[in-house]
mmCIF file of N, CA and C in Angstrom:
data_model
loop_
_atom_site.group_PDB
_atom_site.id
_atom_site.type_symbol
_atom_site.label_atom_id
_atom_site.label_comp_id
_atom_site.label_asym_id
_atom_site.label_seq_id
_atom_site.Cartn_x
_atom_site.Cartn_y
_atom_site.Cartn_z
ATOM 1 N N VAL A 25 -11.600 7.945 -0.155
ATOM 2 C CA VAL A 25 -12.015 6.638 0.279
ATOM 3 C C VAL A 25 -11.071 5.631 -0.375
ATOM 4 N N LEU A 26 -10.510 4.759 0.453
ATOM 5 C CA LEU A 26 -9.617 3.730 -0.080
ATOM 6 C C LEU A 26 -10.407 2.466 -0.386
ATOM 7 N N VAL A 27 -10.189 1.909 -1.557
ATOM 8 C CA VAL A 27 -10.784 0.625 -1.932
ATOM 9 C C VAL A 27 -9.706 -0.425 -1.689
ATOM 10 N N ILE A 28 -10.054 -1.415 -0.879
ATOM 11 C CA ILE A 28 -9.089 -2.405 -0.425
ATOM 12 C C ILE A 28 -9.422 -3.778 -0.997
ATOM 13 N N ASP A 29 -8.396 -4.519 -1.401
ATOM 14 C CA ASP A 29 -8.552 -5.916 -1.809
ATOM 15 C C ASP A 29 -8.319 -6.771 -0.563
ATOM 16 N N PRO A 30 -9.372 -7.350 0.018
ATOM 17 C CA PRO A 30 -9.218 -8.120 1.249
ATOM 18 C C PRO A 30 -8.244 -9.303 1.113
ATOM 19 N N ALA A 31 -8.073 -9.834 -0.084
ATOM 20 C CA ALA A 31 -7.155 -10.950 -0.286
ATOM 21 C C ALA A 31 -5.702 -10.538 -0.064
ATOM 22 N N ARG A 32 -5.432 -9.247 -0.124
ATOM 23 C CA ARG A 32 -4.060 -8.757 0.053
ATOM 24 C C ARG A 32 -3.756 -8.347 1.492
ATOM 25 N N LEU A 33 -4.704 -8.493 2.382
ATOM 26 C CA LEU A 33 -4.485 -8.109 3.776
ATOM 27 C C LEU A 33 -3.723 -9.201 4.517
ATOM 28 N N THR A 34 -2.904 -8.782 5.451
ATOM 29 C CA THR A 34 -2.162 -9.730 6.281
ATOM 30 C C THR A 34 -2.704 -9.765 7.703
ATOM 31 N N ALA A 35 -3.526 -8.792 8.074
ATOM 32 C CA ALA A 35 -4.121 -8.720 9.408
ATOM 33 C C ALA A 35 -5.588 -9.140 9.322
ATOM 34 N N PRO A 36 -6.169 -9.546 10.450
ATOM 35 C CA PRO A 36 -7.577 -9.956 10.451
ATOM 36 C C PRO A 36 -8.525 -8.812 10.069
ATOM 37 N N LEU A 37 -9.514 -9.135 9.249
ATOM 38 C CA LEU A 37 -10.569 -8.207 8.858
ATOM 39 C C LEU A 37 -11.881 -8.780 9.383
ATOM 40 N N ARG A 38 -12.584 -7.983 10.183
ATOM 41 C CA ARG A 38 -13.848 -8.442 10.762
ATOM 42 C C ARG A 38 -14.938 -7.426 10.452
ATOM 43 N N TYR A 39 -16.130 -7.938 10.191
ATOM 44 C CA TYR A 39 -17.287 -7.075 9.971
ATOM 45 C C TYR A 39 -18.061 -7.015 11.281
ATOM 46 N N GLU A 40 -18.202 -5.798 11.801
ATOM 47 C CA GLU A 40 -18.833 -5.605 13.102
ATOM 48 C C GLU A 40 -19.790 -4.429 13.048
ATOM 49 N N ALA A 41 -20.827 -4.511 13.865
ATOM 50 C CA ALA A 41 -21.808 -3.433 13.977
ATOM 51 C C ALA A 41 -21.522 -2.621 15.244
ATOM 52 N N MET A 42 -21.904 -1.353 15.220
ATOM 53 C CA MET A 42 -21.752 -0.507 16.398
ATOM 54 C C MET A 42 -22.679 -0.965 17.514
ATOM 55 N N LYS A 43 -23.853 -1.464 17.121
ATOM 56 C CA LYS A 43 -24.807 -1.965 18.108
ATOM 57 C C LYS A 43 -25.409 -3.257 17.563
ATOM 58 N N PRO A 44 -25.887 -4.137 18.433
ATOM 59 C CA PRO A 44 -26.465 -5.410 17.963
ATOM 60 C C PRO A 44 -27.573 -5.187 16.933
ATOM 61 N N GLY A 45 -27.479 -5.901 15.827
ATOM 62 C CA GLY A 45 -28.470 -5.782 14.767
ATOM 63 C C GLY A 45 -28.257 -4.597 13.844
ATOM 64 N N GLY A 46 -27.237 -3.773 14.106
ATOM 65 C CA GLY A 46 -26.964 -2.602 13.272
ATOM 66 C C GLY A 46 -26.187 -2.972 12.022
ATOM 67 N N GLU A 47 -25.983 -1.971 11.166
ATOM 68 C CA GLU A 47 -25.223 -2.190 9.936
ATOM 69 C C GLU A 47 -23.775 -2.534 10.267
ATOM 70 N N GLU A 48 -23.247 -3.545 9.602
ATOM 71 C CA GLU A 48 -21.881 -3.968 9.846
ATOM 72 C C GLU A 48 -20.905 -3.238 8.923
ATOM 73 N N PHE A 49 -19.732 -2.944 9.490
ATOM 74 C CA PHE A 49 -18.675 -2.269 8.757
ATOM 75 C C PHE A 49 -17.381 -3.051 8.944
ATOM 76 N N PRO A 50 -16.492 -3.017 7.957
ATOM 77 C CA PRO A 50 -15.226 -3.746 8.096
ATOM 78 C C PRO A 50 -14.278 -3.017 9.047
ATOM 79 N N HIS A 51 -13.618 -3.800 9.886
ATOM 80 C CA HIS A 51 -12.592 -3.294 10.798
ATOM 81 C C HIS A 51 -11.331 -4.126 10.592
ATOM 82 N N LEU A 52 -10.229 -3.458 10.344
ATOM 83 C CA LEU A 52 -8.948 -4.123 10.131
ATOM 84 C C LEU A 52 -8.157 -4.069 11.430
ATOM 85 N N TYR A 53 -7.753 -5.227 11.920
ATOM 86 C CA TYR A 53 -7.018 -5.323 13.175
ATOM 87 C C TYR A 53 -5.540 -5.547 12.911
ATOM 88 N N GLY A 54 -4.894 -4.503 12.439
ATOM 89 C CA GLY A 54 -3.473 -4.549 12.147
ATOM 90 C C GLY A 54 -3.138 -3.544 11.067
ATOM 91 N N PRO A 55 -1.905 -3.572 10.587
ATOM 92 C CA PRO A 55 -1.476 -2.601 9.571
ATOM 93 C C PRO A 55 -2.144 -2.857 8.219
ATOM 94 N N LEU A 56 -2.300 -1.776 7.482
ATOM 95 C CA LEU A 56 -2.851 -1.844 6.125
ATOM 96 C C LEU A 56 -1.688 -1.817 5.138
ATOM 97 N N PRO A 57 -1.409 -2.931 4.462
ATOM 98 C CA PRO A 57 -0.328 -2.927 3.467
ATOM 99 C C PRO A 57 -0.690 -2.015 2.287
ATOM 100 N N VAL A 58 0.258 -1.242 1.851
ATOM 101 C CA VAL A 58 0.019 -0.310 0.753
ATOM 102 C C VAL A 58 -0.454 -1.043 -0.503
ATOM 103 N N ASP A 59 0.070 -2.229 -0.759
ATOM 104 C CA ASP A 59 -0.319 -2.947 -1.974
ATOM 105 C C ASP A 59 -1.744 -3.510 -1.902
ATOM 106 N N ALA A 60 -2.401 -3.432 -0.736
ATOM 107 C CA ALA A 60 -3.799 -3.862 -0.619
ATOM 108 C C ALA A 60 -4.758 -2.772 -1.119
ATOM 109 N N VAL A 61 -4.259 -1.545 -1.254
ATOM 110 C CA VAL A 61 -5.074 -0.441 -1.762
ATOM 111 C C VAL A 61 -5.087 -0.525 -3.281
ATOM 112 N N VAL A 62 -6.271 -0.785 -3.838
ATOM 113 C CA VAL A 62 -6.372 -0.969 -5.291
ATOM 114 C C VAL A 62 -6.997 0.228 -5.998
ATOM 115 N N GLU A 63 -7.566 1.145 -5.225
ATOM 116 C CA GLU A 63 -8.189 2.326 -5.828
ATOM 117 C C GLU A 63 -8.379 3.383 -4.744
ATOM 118 N N VAL A 64 -8.310 4.636 -5.163
ATOM 119 C CA VAL A 64 -8.604 5.765 -4.280
ATOM 120 C C VAL A 64 -9.713 6.567 -4.924
ATOM 121 N N ARG A 65 -10.806 6.784 -4.188
ATOM 122 C CA ARG A 65 -11.948 7.544 -4.713
ATOM 123 C C ARG A 65 -12.117 8.837 -3.926
ATOM 124 N N ARG A 66 -12.576 9.852 -4.630
ATOM 125 C CA ARG A 66 -12.912 11.106 -3.943
ATOM 126 C C ARG A 66 -14.101 10.855 -3.028
ATOM 127 N N LEU A 67 -14.111 11.461 -1.883
ATOM 128 C CA LEU A 67 -15.188 11.273 -0.924
ATOM 129 C C LEU A 67 -16.529 11.694 -1.516
ATOM 130 N N ASP A 68 -16.559 12.779 -2.275
ATOM 131 C CA ASP A 68 -17.813 13.234 -2.899
ATOM 132 C C ASP A 68 -18.369 12.169 -3.838
ATOM 133 N N ASP A 69 -17.506 11.516 -4.612
ATOM 134 C CA ASP A 69 -17.941 10.464 -5.533
ATOM 135 C C ASP A 69 -18.493 9.276 -4.765
ATOM 136 N N TRP A 70 -17.851 8.918 -3.670
ATOM 137 C CA TRP A 70 -18.283 7.784 -2.857
ATOM 138 C C TRP A 70 -19.663 8.059 -2.267
ATOM 139 N N HIS A 71 -19.890 9.272 -1.755
ATOM 140 C CA HIS A 71 -21.207 9.617 -1.210
ATOM 141 C C HIS A 71 -22.271 9.536 -2.297
ATOM 142 N N HIS A 72 -21.962 9.980 -3.508
ATOM 143 C CA HIS A 72 -22.907 9.930 -4.629
ATOM 144 C C HIS A 72 -23.264 8.476 -4.937
ATOM 145 N N ASP A 73 -22.256 7.601 -5.003
ATOM 146 C CA ASP A 73 -22.501 6.183 -5.281
ATOM 147 C C ASP A 73 -23.355 5.550 -4.192
ATOM 148 N N ARG A 74 -23.107 5.888 -2.934
ATOM 149 C CA ARG A 74 -23.876 5.330 -1.820
ATOM 150 C C ARG A 74 -25.341 5.771 -1.901
ATOM 151 N N ARG A 75 -25.578 7.032 -2.250
ATOM 152 C CA ARG A 75 -26.963 7.519 -2.371
ATOM 153 C C ARG A 75 -27.687 6.761 -3.472
ATOM 154 N N GLU A 76 -27.045 6.530 -4.614
ATOM 155 C CA GLU A 76 -27.671 5.781 -5.701
ATOM 156 C C GLU A 76 -27.998 4.362 -5.281
ATOM 157 N N GLU A 77 -27.110 3.712 -4.511
ATOM 158 C CA GLU A 77 -27.375 2.366 -4.024
ATOM 159 C C GLU A 77 -28.597 2.363 -3.098
ATOM 160 N N ASP A 78 -28.671 3.338 -2.199
ATOM 161 C CA ASP A 78 -29.788 3.435 -1.261
ATOM 162 C C ASP A 78 -31.117 3.643 -1.987
ATOM 163 N N GLU A 79 -31.111 4.457 -3.046
ATOM 164 C CA GLU A 79 -32.336 4.754 -3.779
ATOM 165 C C GLU A 79 -32.824 3.551 -4.577
ATOM 166 N N SER A 80 -31.905 2.667 -4.985
ATOM 167 C CA SER A 80 -32.319 1.524 -5.811
ATOM 168 C C SER A 80 -32.861 0.369 -4.960
ATOM 169 N N GLN A 81 -32.749 0.465 -3.664
ATOM 170 C CA GLN A 81 -33.235 -0.630 -2.790
ATOM 171 C C GLN A 81 -34.661 -0.408 -2.356
#
């Protein structure tokens, strides 16, 4: 999972849902500059963090 610094993007970033009222996700409309990537996480670690966030809500 790439962690991106939105301030370093040169293309438009929009948060959109798959369906009206659904959860919104970021969509980048253009190239991803390498210097905008500030961290790389293992997918397993990211899933673990997401589960902990869901449980605390």
